[in-house]
Amino acid sequence: MAPRLVYSGCTIRAMKPDVRYCMTSDDFGMCHAGNAAITRSLTAGVVTSTTLVGPCAWALHAMQRLAAHRRGTGRR
């Protein structure tokens, strides 16, 4: 029987070790609450990447949160 994981009230079957996934969150920078949720998800390891919406009012705040939590921006 496969091990089971519980997250946010949902039960998920654990994947085989050779299976990989990339969980992306969208609209980082859209609003303060979204920034907080995405930052929390990134630091918890639930989300592995995000997309920043540059023209939004909270984009600078989103970039500051990435820097404060030592997360990269993908820029080289």
C-alpha positions as a printed Julia matrix, in Angstrom:
76×3 Matrix{Float64}:
  0.0    0.0     0.0
  1.41   3.4    -0.99
  2.05   5.91    1.81
 -0.48   8.71    2.02
  0.12  12.41    2.51
 -2.4   14.89    3.85
 -2.2   18.56    2.88
 -4.96  21.14    3.29
 -7.53  18.48    3.99
 -6.78  16.57    0.76
 -5.33  13.08    0.82
 -2.73  12.46   -1.87
 -1.02   9.19   -2.74
  2.75   9.5    -2.5
  4.54   9.36   -5.83
  7.18   6.83   -6.73
 10.71   8.13   -6.02
 11.52   8.43   -9.73
  8.55  10.73  -10.41
  9.24  14.48  -10.27
  6.93  17.47  -10.45
  7.1   21.23  -10.65
  4.39  23.11   -8.77
  4.09  26.71   -9.97
  2.11  29.55   -8.44
  0.94  32.39  -10.65
  0.43  36.12  -10.13
  3.12  36.86   -7.53
  2.92  40.61   -6.99
 -0.82  40.89   -7.63
 -1.85  41.6    -4.01
 -0.49  41.48   -0.45
 -2.43  38.35    0.56
 -1.27  36.54   -2.57
  2.34  37.47   -1.86
  2.05  36.12    1.68
  0.5   32.85    0.51
  3.04  32.31   -2.27
  5.97  33.1     0.04
  4.63  30.67    2.62
  4.18  27.98   -0.06
  7.7   28.52   -1.43
  9.37  28.32    1.99
  7.34  25.22    2.91
  8.44  23.52   -0.31
  4.88  23.08   -1.61
  5.53  25.38   -4.57
  8.79  25.13   -6.5
  8.44  28.18   -8.74
  6.35  31.29   -9.27
  5.65  33.92  -11.9
  5.9   37.6   -11.05
  3.43  40.09  -12.49
  5.7   43.1   -12.93
  3.21  45.91  -13.58
  1.15  45.19  -10.44
  1.22  47.37   -7.33
  2.66  44.66   -5.09
  5.48  43.49   -7.43
  8.24  45.29   -5.51
  6.94  43.77   -2.27
  7.02  40.31   -3.91
 10.66  40.78   -4.97
 11.58  41.94   -1.46
  9.95  38.83    0.01
 11.97  36.63   -2.36
 15.18  38.34   -1.27
 14.27  38.15    2.43
 13.66  34.41    2.15
 16.73  33.88   -0.04
 14.8   32.71   -3.05
 16.14  33.43   -6.5
 14.43  35.27   -9.28
 15.77  33.19  -12.15
 17.77  36.16  -13.46
 21.4   35.66  -14.33
